[in-house]
Amino acid sequence: MRDGCRRTGAHLPSPGLPLPTEPAFWRSPVRGVRFTAVLGMVLLAGITLLFVTGLLSYAAYNPDLAAVNDKTPAKGWLGFYLFDWPTGPHWLYRLTQGIHVTLGIVLVPVLLAKLWSVIPKLFTLPPARSAGHALERLSLLLLVGGALFEFVTGLLNIQLEYLFPGSFYPLHLYGAWVFFAAFLAHTCLKLPRALRVLRHGLPTTESDELASPRPAPPTVSRRGALAVVGAGSLLLLVTSGGRNFDGGLRRTALLTPRGGAEPGPGPNGFQINKTAAAVGIDPAATGGRWRLTVVGPAGEIQLSRAALLAMEQHSAALPIACVEGWSTSDQWWRGVPLRDLAALAGFPDGPPGVLVESLQRSGPFRRVALRDNQVRDPRSLLALDVNGEPLSPDHGYPARVIVPAAPGVMNTKWVSRLTFGEL
């Protein structure tokens, strides 16, 4: 058997070949402390902004208002936020969520380059030289795992690929806190040295622990490698950022579901998330028999579409902006203000919040609650028309809610019931 192995060399490691645990295994001349520090500073700014806009997105759902809005049960103190979501400026959610999603996509090359630059450290032996070193390695494990989890789940959600072992909302929220805690600990440990290296270079008394002791011949400089990473981020920006705009720019969003042409011509020819057919809306339920039920101290009031059209109509120019990061430009909506319907329900002054229910039979947002400030805003409408024509079935015919600065899923389509009062 020994002779056979000697003849074929099968599965016997070469004595001269280093293992991944040895520094000589990693031969790229690009790796180095300064290269990693540059990438780290970009991620420090970018991930901080991602975290802040993520918290703003969470707040926009008003999760403490009613159980139907809270998609992160048992969140405890992790579900805090500092203020109730406002209605102005009307493009607020379009801006914050557009930044959150687009920046997350753009940072992917930077994150991958950063992980590549420090991968030799992941194989260092022994795994822990002291208690402090063990804590650092643990934070690194949580950092890498949390980053991959957050970016992968976020990208899958953008692509409408719901391949999760549960709801995206609690998974992404809990994952964000684990990741950001590790990110904060790592920043506190590494930021002072990174700043020193960027300002003054590596001291002659310190060795570059990320540089290869036996580098291969260079094929690209470190500046060139940074330029490649930047070009990758720019390419992702160009091929995804257009989903926040209508017209020709949207066609450049080749890597997202909201790229390509608008969904049909005419006043209703702007982006939608789900069609009426996709959510099982029965056309018979939206026809002449449809009635809106308005509930409040005045009792239950049934209103046909004709009766709603006979009420005083108001217009508002508002966008649709969704959690996946796509949005439309301002569309002209026309309908009955929610505060007028609150007055009809028995709240002539200081209307309270409202529970909105859809004809849609399933889905996490077929019922949503809106705050009193959203009901009182004169631009908050039960919309009947858009851009001068009746709503199409896919845009919520016979009636839908449209509220300034609210996430798209809070602008309920195919509305069947409005219950005003304490939520």
CSV table of C-alpha atoms in Angstrom, one decimal:
chain,number,residue,atom,x,y,z
A,1,MET,CA,0.0,0.0,0.0
A,2,ARG,CA,2.8,2.4,0.8
A,3,ASP,CA,4.4,1.6,-2.6
A,4,GLY,CA,1.1,2.3,-4.4
A,5,CYS,CA,0.8,5.6,-2.8
A,6,ARG,CA,4.4,6.4,-3.6
A,7,ARG,CA,3.8,5.6,-7.3
A,8,THR,CA,0.5,7.5,-7.8
A,9,GLY,CA,0.9,10.3,-5.2
A,10,ALA,CA,-2.8,10.0,-4.4
A,11,HIS,CA,-4.1,12.3,-1.7
A,12,LEU,CA,-0.7,12.9,-0.2
A,13,PRO,CA,0.0,16.6,0.6
A,14,SER,CA,3.1,18.0,-0.8
A,15,PRO,CA,5.5,18.8,2.0
A,16,GLY,CA,6.3,22.2,0.4
A,17,LEU,CA,2.7,23.4,0.1
A,18,PRO,CA,1.6,25.7,2.9
A,19,LEU,CA,-1.8,25.3,4.6
A,20,PRO,CA,-4.4,28.1,4.8
A,21,THR,CA,-3.4,28.5,8.5
A,22,GLU,CA,0.1,29.6,7.4
A,23,PRO,CA,0.7,33.2,6.2
A,24,ALA,CA,2.6,32.0,3.2
A,25,PHE,CA,-0.5,30.3,1.7
A,26,TRP,CA,-2.0,33.8,1.0
A,27,ARG,CA,0.1,35.2,-1.8
A,28,SER,CA,-1.8,38.2,-3.2
A,29,PRO,CA,0.4,41.3,-3.1
A,30,VAL,CA,-2.8,43.5,-2.9
A,31,ARG,CA,-3.6,42.6,0.7
A,32,GLY,CA,-2.4,44.9,3.4
A,33,VAL,CA,-3.5,46.9,6.4
A,34,ARG,CA,-3.9,50.2,4.4
A,35,PHE,CA,-6.0,48.5,1.7
A,36,THR,CA,-8.3,47.0,4.4
A,37,ALA,CA,-8.5,50.3,6.3
A,38,VAL,CA,-9.7,52.1,3.2
A,39,LEU,CA,-12.5,49.6,2.6
A,40,GLY,CA,-13.3,49.6,6.3
A,41,MET,CA,-13.8,53.4,6.4
A,42,VAL,CA,-16.2,53.1,3.4
A,43,LEU,CA,-18.1,50.4,5.2
A,44,LEU,CA,-18.2,52.4,8.4
A,45,ALA,CA,-19.9,55.3,6.7
A,46,GLY,CA,-22.1,53.1,4.5
A,47,ILE,CA,-23.3,50.6,7.1
A,48,THR,CA,-24.0,53.3,9.7
A,49,LEU,CA,-26.3,55.0,7.1
A,50,LEU,CA,-27.9,51.7,6.3
A,51,PHE,CA,-28.7,51.1,10.0
A,52,VAL,CA,-30.2,54.6,10.4
A,53,THR,CA,-32.4,54.3,7.3
A,54,GLY,CA,-33.3,50.8,8.4
A,55,LEU,CA,-34.6,52.1,11.7
A,56,LEU,CA,-36.5,54.8,9.8
A,57,SER,CA,-38.1,52.2,7.6
A,58,TYR,CA,-39.2,50.3,10.7
A,59,ALA,CA,-40.7,53.4,12.2
A,60,ALA,CA,-42.6,54.2,9.1
A,61,TYR,CA,-44.8,51.2,9.7
A,62,ASN,CA,-46.0,52.6,13.1
A,63,PRO,CA,-45.6,49.1,14.7
A,64,ASP,CA,-46.7,50.2,18.2
A,65,LEU,CA,-50.0,51.6,16.9
A,66,ALA,CA,-51.8,48.3,16.4
A,67,ALA,CA,-51.1,44.6,16.3
A,68,VAL,CA,-51.8,44.5,12.6
A,69,ASN,CA,-48.9,46.8,11.9
A,70,ASP,CA,-46.4,44.9,14.1
A,71,LYS,CA,-44.6,42.3,11.9
A,72,THR,CA,-42.0,41.7,14.6
A,73,PRO,CA,-43.8,40.1,17.5
A,74,ALA,CA,-41.9,39.6,20.8
A,75,LYS,CA,-39.3,42.2,19.6
A,76,GLY,CA,-39.0,43.7,23.1
A,77,TRP,CA,-36.7,46.7,23.5
A,78,LEU,CA,-35.2,46.0,20.1
A,79,GLY,CA,-38.3,47.4,18.5
A,80,PHE,CA,-37.8,51.0,19.9
A,81,TYR,CA,-38.1,54.1,17.8
A,82,LEU,CA,-38.0,57.7,18.8
A,83,PHE,CA,-41.0,59.3,17.0
A,84,ASP,CA,-44.3,58.7,15.3
A,85,TRP,CA,-43.9,58.7,11.5
A,86,PRO,CA,-44.8,62.1,10.0
A,87,THR,CA,-46.6,62.8,6.8
A,88,GLY,CA,-44.2,65.4,5.5
A,89,PRO,CA,-42.3,65.9,3.4
A,90,HIS,CA,-44.4,63.7,1.2
A,91,TRP,CA,-41.4,62.1,-0.4
A,92,LEU,CA,-39.7,61.1,2.9
A,93,TYR,CA,-40.1,57.4,2.7
A,94,ARG,CA,-39.3,57.4,-1.0
A,95,LEU,CA,-36.0,59.0,0.0
A,96,THR,CA,-35.0,57.0,3.1
A,97,GLN,CA,-36.0,53.6,1.7
A,98,GLY,CA,-34.5,54.4,-1.7
A,99,ILE,CA,-31.2,55.2,0.0
A,100,HIS,CA,-31.4,52.1,2.2
A,101,VAL,CA,-31.9,49.6,-0.6
A,102,THR,CA,-29.7,51.3,-3.2
A,103,LEU,CA,-26.8,51.8,-0.8
A,104,GLY,CA,-27.1,48.1,0.3
A,105,ILE,CA,-26.7,47.0,-3.3
A,106,VAL,CA,-23.9,49.4,-4.0
A,107,LEU,CA,-21.9,48.2,-0.9
A,108,VAL,CA,-21.9,44.6,-2.0
A,109,PRO,CA,-18.5,44.8,-3.8
A,110,VAL,CA,-17.0,46.8,-0.9
A,111,LEU,CA,-18.2,44.2,1.6
A,112,LEU,CA,-16.9,41.3,-0.5
A,113,ALA,CA,-13.5,43.0,-1.0
A,114,LYS,CA,-13.2,43.7,2.7
A,115,LEU,CA,-13.9,40.0,3.6
A,116,TRP,CA,-11.4,38.9,0.9
A,117,SER,CA,-8.8,41.3,2.4
A,118,VAL,CA,-9.0,39.8,5.9
A,119,ILE,CA,-9.7,36.2,5.1
A,120,PRO,CA,-6.1,35.1,6.2
A,121,LYS,CA,-7.0,36.3,9.7
A,122,LEU,CA,-10.0,33.9,9.8
A,123,PHE,CA,-7.5,30.9,9.5
A,124,THR,CA,-5.0,32.1,12.1
A,125,LEU,CA,-4.0,29.6,14.8
A,126,PRO,CA,-4.4,29.3,17.7
A,127,PRO,CA,-8.0,30.6,17.5
A,128,ALA,CA,-7.7,32.5,20.7
A,129,ARG,CA,-4.4,33.6,22.4
A,130,SER,CA,-6.1,35.3,25.3
A,131,ALA,CA,-9.6,36.3,26.6
A,132,GLY,CA,-9.4,39.6,24.8
A,133,HIS,CA,-8.4,37.9,21.6
A,134,ALA,CA,-11.2,35.4,22.0
A,135,LEU,CA,-13.8,38.2,22.3
A,136,GLU,CA,-12.3,39.9,19.2
A,137,ARG,CA,-12.6,36.6,17.2
A,138,LEU,CA,-16.2,36.1,18.4
A,139,SER,CA,-17.1,39.6,17.4
A,140,LEU,CA,-15.5,38.9,14.0
A,141,LEU,CA,-17.5,35.8,13.6
A,142,LEU,CA,-20.8,37.6,14.4
A,143,LEU,CA,-19.7,40.5,12.2
A,144,VAL,CA,-19.0,38.3,9.1
A,145,GLY,CA,-22.0,36.1,9.7
A,146,GLY,CA,-24.3,39.0,10.4
A,147,ALA,CA,-23.1,40.9,7.4
A,148,LEU,CA,-23.7,38.0,5.0
A,149,PHE,CA,-27.1,37.3,6.6
A,150,GLU,CA,-28.3,40.9,6.3
A,151,PHE,CA,-27.1,41.5,2.8
A,152,VAL,CA,-28.3,38.1,1.5
A,153,THR,CA,-31.8,38.4,3.0
A,154,GLY,CA,-32.1,42.0,1.9
A,155,LEU,CA,-31.1,41.2,-1.7
A,156,LEU,CA,-33.5,38.3,-1.8
A,157,ASN,CA,-36.3,40.6,-0.5
A,158,ILE,CA,-35.5,43.1,-3.2
A,159,GLN,CA,-35.7,40.4,-5.8
A,160,LEU,CA,-39.1,39.2,-4.4
A,161,GLU,CA,-37.5,35.8,-3.6
A,162,TYR,CA,-39.0,35.0,-0.2
A,163,LEU,CA,-36.7,32.1,0.6
A,164,PHE,CA,-36.7,32.6,4.3
A,165,PRO,CA,-37.4,30.2,7.2
A,166,GLY,CA,-39.9,32.7,8.5
A,167,SER,CA,-41.1,36.2,7.9
A,168,PHE,CA,-38.6,38.6,6.4
A,169,TYR,CA,-39.4,41.4,8.9
A,170,PRO,CA,-38.4,39.8,12.2
A,171,LEU,CA,-35.5,38.0,10.6
A,172,HIS,CA,-34.0,41.2,9.1
A,173,LEU,CA,-34.7,43.2,12.3
A,174,TYR,CA,-33.1,40.7,14.7
A,175,GLY,CA,-30.2,40.1,12.3
A,176,ALA,CA,-29.6,43.8,12.0
A,177,TRP,CA,-29.2,44.2,15.7
A,178,VAL,CA,-26.8,41.2,16.0
A,179,PHE,CA,-24.8,42.5,13.1
A,180,PHE,CA,-24.7,46.1,14.2
A,181,ALA,CA,-23.6,45.1,17.8
A,182,ALA,CA,-20.7,43.2,16.3
A,183,PHE,CA,-20.0,46.0,13.9
A,184,LEU,CA,-19.9,48.5,16.7
A,185,ALA,CA,-17.6,46.4,18.8
A,186,HIS,CA,-15.3,45.8,15.8
A,187,THR,CA,-15.3,49.5,15.0
A,188,CYS,CA,-14.3,50.4,18.6
A,189,LEU,CA,-11.4,47.9,18.4
A,190,LYS,CA,-10.1,48.7,14.9
A,191,LEU,CA,-11.0,52.3,14.2
A,192,PRO,CA,-8.1,54.1,16.1
A,193,ARG,CA,-5.5,52.0,14.3
A,194,ALA,CA,-7.2,52.3,10.9
A,195,LEU,CA,-7.2,56.1,11.2
A,196,ARG,CA,-3.5,56.1,12.2
A,197,VAL,CA,-2.6,53.9,9.2
A,198,LEU,CA,-4.5,56.2,6.8
A,199,ARG,CA,-3.0,59.4,8.2
A,200,HIS,CA,0.5,58.3,8.9
A,201,GLY,CA,1.1,54.9,7.3
A,202,LEU,CA,2.2,51.8,9.1
A,203,PRO,CA,5.0,52.5,11.7
A,204,THR,CA,8.3,50.9,10.9
A,205,THR,CA,8.1,49.1,14.3
A,206,GLU,CA,4.9,47.3,13.2
A,207,SER,CA,4.6,44.5,10.7
A,208,ASP,CA,1.8,44.4,8.2
A,209,GLU,CA,0.0,41.2,9.4
A,210,LEU,CA,-2.3,41.2,6.3
A,211,ALA,CA,0.5,41.4,3.8
A,212,SER,CA,1.8,38.1,2.3
A,213,PRO,CA,5.4,37.2,3.4
A,214,ARG,CA,5.8,35.5,0.0
A,215,PRO,CA,3.8,37.6,-2.4
A,216,ALA,CA,3.2,36.5,-6.0
A,217,PRO,CA,4.2,38.9,-8.8
A,218,PRO,CA,1.7,41.8,-8.9
A,219,THR,CA,-0.9,42.0,-11.6
A,220,VAL,CA,-2.7,45.0,-10.2
A,221,SER,CA,-1.7,47.7,-7.8
A,222,ARG,CA,-3.7,48.3,-4.6
A,223,ARG,CA,-5.0,51.5,-6.0
A,224,GLY,CA,-6.1,49.6,-9.1
A,225,ALA,CA,-7.8,47.0,-6.9
A,226,LEU,CA,-9.7,49.8,-5.1
A,227,ALA,CA,-10.6,51.2,-8.5
A,228,VAL,CA,-12.1,47.8,-9.5
A,229,VAL,CA,-14.1,47.7,-6.3
A,230,GLY,CA,-15.4,51.2,-7.0
A,231,ALA,CA,-16.2,50.4,-10.6
A,232,GLY,CA,-18.2,47.4,-9.4
A,233,SER,CA,-20.2,49.6,-7.0
A,234,LEU,CA,-20.8,52.2,-9.7
A,235,LEU,CA,-22.0,49.5,-12.1
A,236,LEU,CA,-24.5,48.3,-9.4
A,237,LEU,CA,-25.7,51.8,-8.8
A,238,VAL,CA,-26.3,52.4,-12.5
A,239,THR,CA,-28.1,49.1,-13.0
A,240,SER,CA,-30.3,49.4,-9.9
A,241,GLY,CA,-30.8,53.1,-8.9
A,242,GLY,CA,-33.2,53.8,-11.8
A,243,ARG,CA,-36.0,51.8,-10.1
A,244,ASN,CA,-36.6,55.0,-8.1
A,245,PHE,CA,-37.6,57.0,-11.2
A,246,ASP,CA,-40.1,56.7,-14.0
A,247,GLY,CA,-39.5,56.8,-17.7
A,248,GLY,CA,-36.2,56.0,-19.3
A,249,LEU,CA,-34.1,55.8,-16.1
A,250,ARG,CA,-36.2,52.9,-14.8
A,251,ARG,CA,-35.1,50.9,-17.9
A,252,THR,CA,-31.5,51.0,-16.6
A,253,ALA,CA,-32.5,49.1,-13.5
A,254,LEU,CA,-31.6,45.8,-15.1
A,255,LEU,CA,-30.8,43.9,-11.9
A,256,THR,CA,-34.0,44.5,-10.1
A,257,PRO,CA,-37.7,43.5,-10.6
A,258,ARG,CA,-38.7,47.1,-11.2
A,259,GLY,CA,-36.5,47.6,-14.3
A,260,GLY,CA,-37.8,47.7,-17.8
A,261,ALA,CA,-40.8,49.5,-19.3
A,262,GLU,CA,-43.7,50.8,-17.3
A,263,PRO,CA,-46.6,48.4,-16.9
A,264,GLY,CA,-48.8,49.6,-19.8
A,265,PRO,CA,-49.7,53.0,-21.3
A,266,GLY,CA,-52.1,55.6,-20.0
A,267,PRO,CA,-52.8,57.3,-16.7
A,268,ASN,CA,-52.6,54.0,-14.8
A,269,GLY,CA,-49.4,53.0,-16.5
A,270,PHE,CA,-47.0,53.2,-13.5
A,271,GLN,CA,-45.4,50.6,-11.3
A,272,ILE,CA,-47.4,48.2,-9.1
A,273,ASN,CA,-46.3,45.6,-6.6
A,274,LYS,CA,-49.0,43.0,-6.9
A,275,THR,CA,-51.8,42.7,-9.4
A,276,ALA,CA,-55.5,42.2,-8.5
A,277,ALA,CA,-55.3,38.7,-10.1
A,278,ALA,CA,-52.2,37.8,-8.1
A,279,VAL,CA,-53.9,38.4,-4.7
A,280,GLY,CA,-57.2,36.8,-5.7
A,281,ILE,CA,-59.4,39.8,-6.1
A,282,ASP,CA,-62.8,38.7,-7.5
A,283,PRO,CA,-63.9,41.1,-10.2
A,284,ALA,CA,-67.5,40.6,-9.1
A,285,ALA,CA,-66.6,42.0,-5.6
A,286,THR,CA,-65.4,45.3,-7.1
A,287,GLY,CA,-68.3,45.8,-9.4
A,288,GLY,CA,-71.7,47.5,-8.9
A,289,ARG,CA,-72.3,45.5,-5.7
A,290,TRP,CA,-69.2,46.9,-3.9
A,291,ARG,CA,-69.8,49.1,-0.9
A,292,LEU,CA,-67.4,50.8,1.5
A,293,THR,CA,-68.3,50.3,5.1
A,294,VAL,CA,-67.4,53.3,7.3
A,295,VAL,CA,-67.6,52.6,11.1
A,296,GLY,CA,-67.5,55.0,14.0
A,297,PRO,CA,-69.7,56.6,16.7
A,298,ALA,CA,-72.3,57.3,14.0
A,299,GLY,CA,-72.7,53.6,13.4
A,300,GLU,CA,-72.0,51.6,10.2
A,301,ILE,CA,-72.5,53.6,7.0
A,302,GLN,CA,-72.5,51.9,3.6
A,303,LEU,CA,-71.2,54.0,0.6
A,304,SER,CA,-71.2,53.0,-3.0
A,305,ARG,CA,-68.6,54.3,-5.4
A,306,ALA,CA,-71.2,56.7,-6.9
A,307,ALA,CA,-71.9,58.0,-3.4
A,308,LEU,CA,-68.2,58.6,-2.8
A,309,LEU,CA,-67.9,60.4,-6.1
A,310,ALA,CA,-70.8,62.7,-5.1
A,311,MET,CA,-68.8,63.9,-2.0
A,312,GLU,CA,-66.4,66.8,-2.2
A,313,GLN,CA,-63.3,65.6,-4.1
A,314,HIS,CA,-59.7,66.6,-3.3
A,315,SER,CA,-56.5,66.0,-5.2
A,316,ALA,CA,-52.9,65.3,-4.1
A,317,ALA,CA,-49.7,64.6,-5.9
A,318,LEU,CA,-48.0,61.7,-4.1
A,319,PRO,CA,-45.6,58.9,-5.0
A,320,ILE,CA,-45.8,55.2,-4.3
A,321,ALA,CA,-42.6,54.0,-2.5
A,322,CYS,CA,-42.2,50.3,-1.4
A,323,VAL,CA,-40.0,48.6,1.1
A,324,GLU,CA,-38.1,46.8,-1.8
A,325,GLY,CA,-36.7,50.2,-2.6
A,326,TRP,CA,-38.6,51.0,-5.8
A,327,SER,CA,-40.8,54.1,-6.2
A,328,THR,CA,-42.8,56.1,-8.7
A,329,SER,CA,-42.8,59.8,-9.3
A,330,ASP,CA,-45.7,61.9,-8.0
A,331,GLN,CA,-49.1,60.7,-9.4
A,332,TRP,CA,-52.2,62.9,-9.2
A,333,TRP,CA,-54.7,61.2,-7.0
A,334,ARG,CA,-58.3,62.4,-6.5
A,335,GLY,CA,-60.8,61.2,-4.0
A,336,VAL,CA,-62.4,61.8,-0.6
A,337,PRO,CA,-60.1,63.0,2.3
A,338,LEU,CA,-59.9,60.5,5.1
A,339,ARG,CA,-60.7,63.3,7.6
A,340,ASP,CA,-64.0,63.9,5.8
A,341,LEU,CA,-64.9,60.2,6.1
A,342,ALA,CA,-63.9,60.4,9.8
A,343,ALA,CA,-66.4,63.3,10.2
A,344,LEU,CA,-69.0,61.2,8.5
A,345,ALA,CA,-68.3,58.3,11.0
A,346,GLY,CA,-68.8,60.7,13.9
A,347,PHE,CA,-65.5,62.5,14.5
A,348,PRO,CA,-66.1,66.0,13.1
A,349,ASP,CA,-63.2,67.4,15.1
A,350,GLY,CA,-59.8,65.9,15.8
A,351,PRO,CA,-60.3,62.6,13.9
A,352,PRO,CA,-58.5,59.6,15.4
A,353,GLY,CA,-56.7,56.8,13.7
A,354,VAL,CA,-58.3,54.3,11.4
A,355,LEU,CA,-58.2,50.6,10.7
A,356,VAL,CA,-58.2,50.0,6.9
A,357,GLU,CA,-59.3,46.6,5.6
A,358,SER,CA,-59.0,45.3,2.0
A,359,LEU,CA,-61.0,42.9,-0.1
A,360,GLN,CA,-57.7,41.0,-0.3
A,361,ARG,CA,-58.2,37.8,1.6
A,362,SER,CA,-54.6,37.0,2.6
A,363,GLY,CA,-51.3,38.7,3.0
A,364,PRO,CA,-49.6,40.4,5.9
A,365,PHE,CA,-50.9,43.9,5.0
A,366,ARG,CA,-54.5,43.3,4.0
A,367,ARG,CA,-55.3,45.2,7.2
A,368,VAL,CA,-53.3,48.2,8.4
A,369,ALA,CA,-53.7,51.0,10.9
A,370,LEU,CA,-53.0,54.6,10.2
A,371,ARG,CA,-52.2,57.2,12.9
A,372,ASP,CA,-54.4,60.3,13.6
A,373,ASN,CA,-51.8,62.6,12.1
A,374,GLN,CA,-52.1,60.6,8.8
A,375,VAL,CA,-55.9,60.7,8.9
A,376,ARG,CA,-55.9,64.5,9.5
A,377,ASP,CA,-53.5,65.4,6.7
A,378,PRO,CA,-55.6,66.9,3.9
A,379,ARG,CA,-53.5,65.0,1.4
A,380,SER,CA,-54.5,61.6,2.8
A,381,LEU,CA,-57.3,60.3,0.5
A,382,LEU,CA,-59.5,57.5,-0.2
A,383,ALA,CA,-58.5,57.7,-3.8
A,384,LEU,CA,-61.0,56.9,-6.6
A,385,ASP,CA,-59.1,58.3,-9.6
A,386,VAL,CA,-55.5,58.7,-10.6
A,387,ASN,CA,-54.1,61.1,-13.2
A,388,GLY,CA,-57.6,62.0,-14.4
A,389,GLU,CA,-59.0,58.5,-14.8
A,390,PRO,CA,-60.6,55.9,-12.6
A,391,LEU,CA,-58.2,53.6,-10.8
A,392,SER,CA,-57.4,50.4,-12.7
A,393,PRO,CA,-58.1,47.1,-11.0
A,394,ASP,CA,-54.3,46.6,-10.4
A,395,HIS,CA,-54.1,50.1,-8.7
A,396,GLY,CA,-56.9,49.3,-6.3
A,397,TYR,CA,-60.3,49.9,-8.1
A,398,PRO,CA,-62.9,50.8,-6.8
A,399,ALA,CA,-61.0,52.7,-4.0
A,400,ARG,CA,-57.6,52.8,-2.3
A,401,VAL,CA,-55.9,54.7,0.4
A,402,ILE,CA,-53.0,57.1,-0.4
A,403,VAL,CA,-51.1,58.7,2.4
A,404,PRO,CA,-48.1,61.1,2.1
A,405,ALA,CA,-44.7,59.6,3.2
A,406,ALA,CA,-46.2,56.2,4.0
A,407,PRO,CA,-44.7,52.9,2.8
A,408,GLY,CA,-46.5,51.5,-0.3
A,409,VAL,CA,-48.0,48.6,1.7
A,410,MET,CA,-49.7,51.1,4.0
A,411,ASN,CA,-51.6,52.6,1.0
A,412,THR,CA,-54.2,49.8,1.0
A,413,LYS,CA,-55.8,48.8,-2.3
A,414,TRP,CA,-59.3,47.5,-2.9
A,415,VAL,CA,-60.5,49.1,0.4
A,416,SER,CA,-63.7,47.5,1.8
A,417,ARG,CA,-63.9,48.9,5.4
A,418,LEU,CA,-62.7,51.9,7.4
A,419,THR,CA,-63.0,51.7,11.2
A,420,PHE,CA,-62.3,55.1,12.9
A,421,GLY,CA,-61.5,55.3,16.6
A,422,GLU,CA,-59.1,53.9,19.2
A,423,LEU,CA,-56.8,51.3,17.7
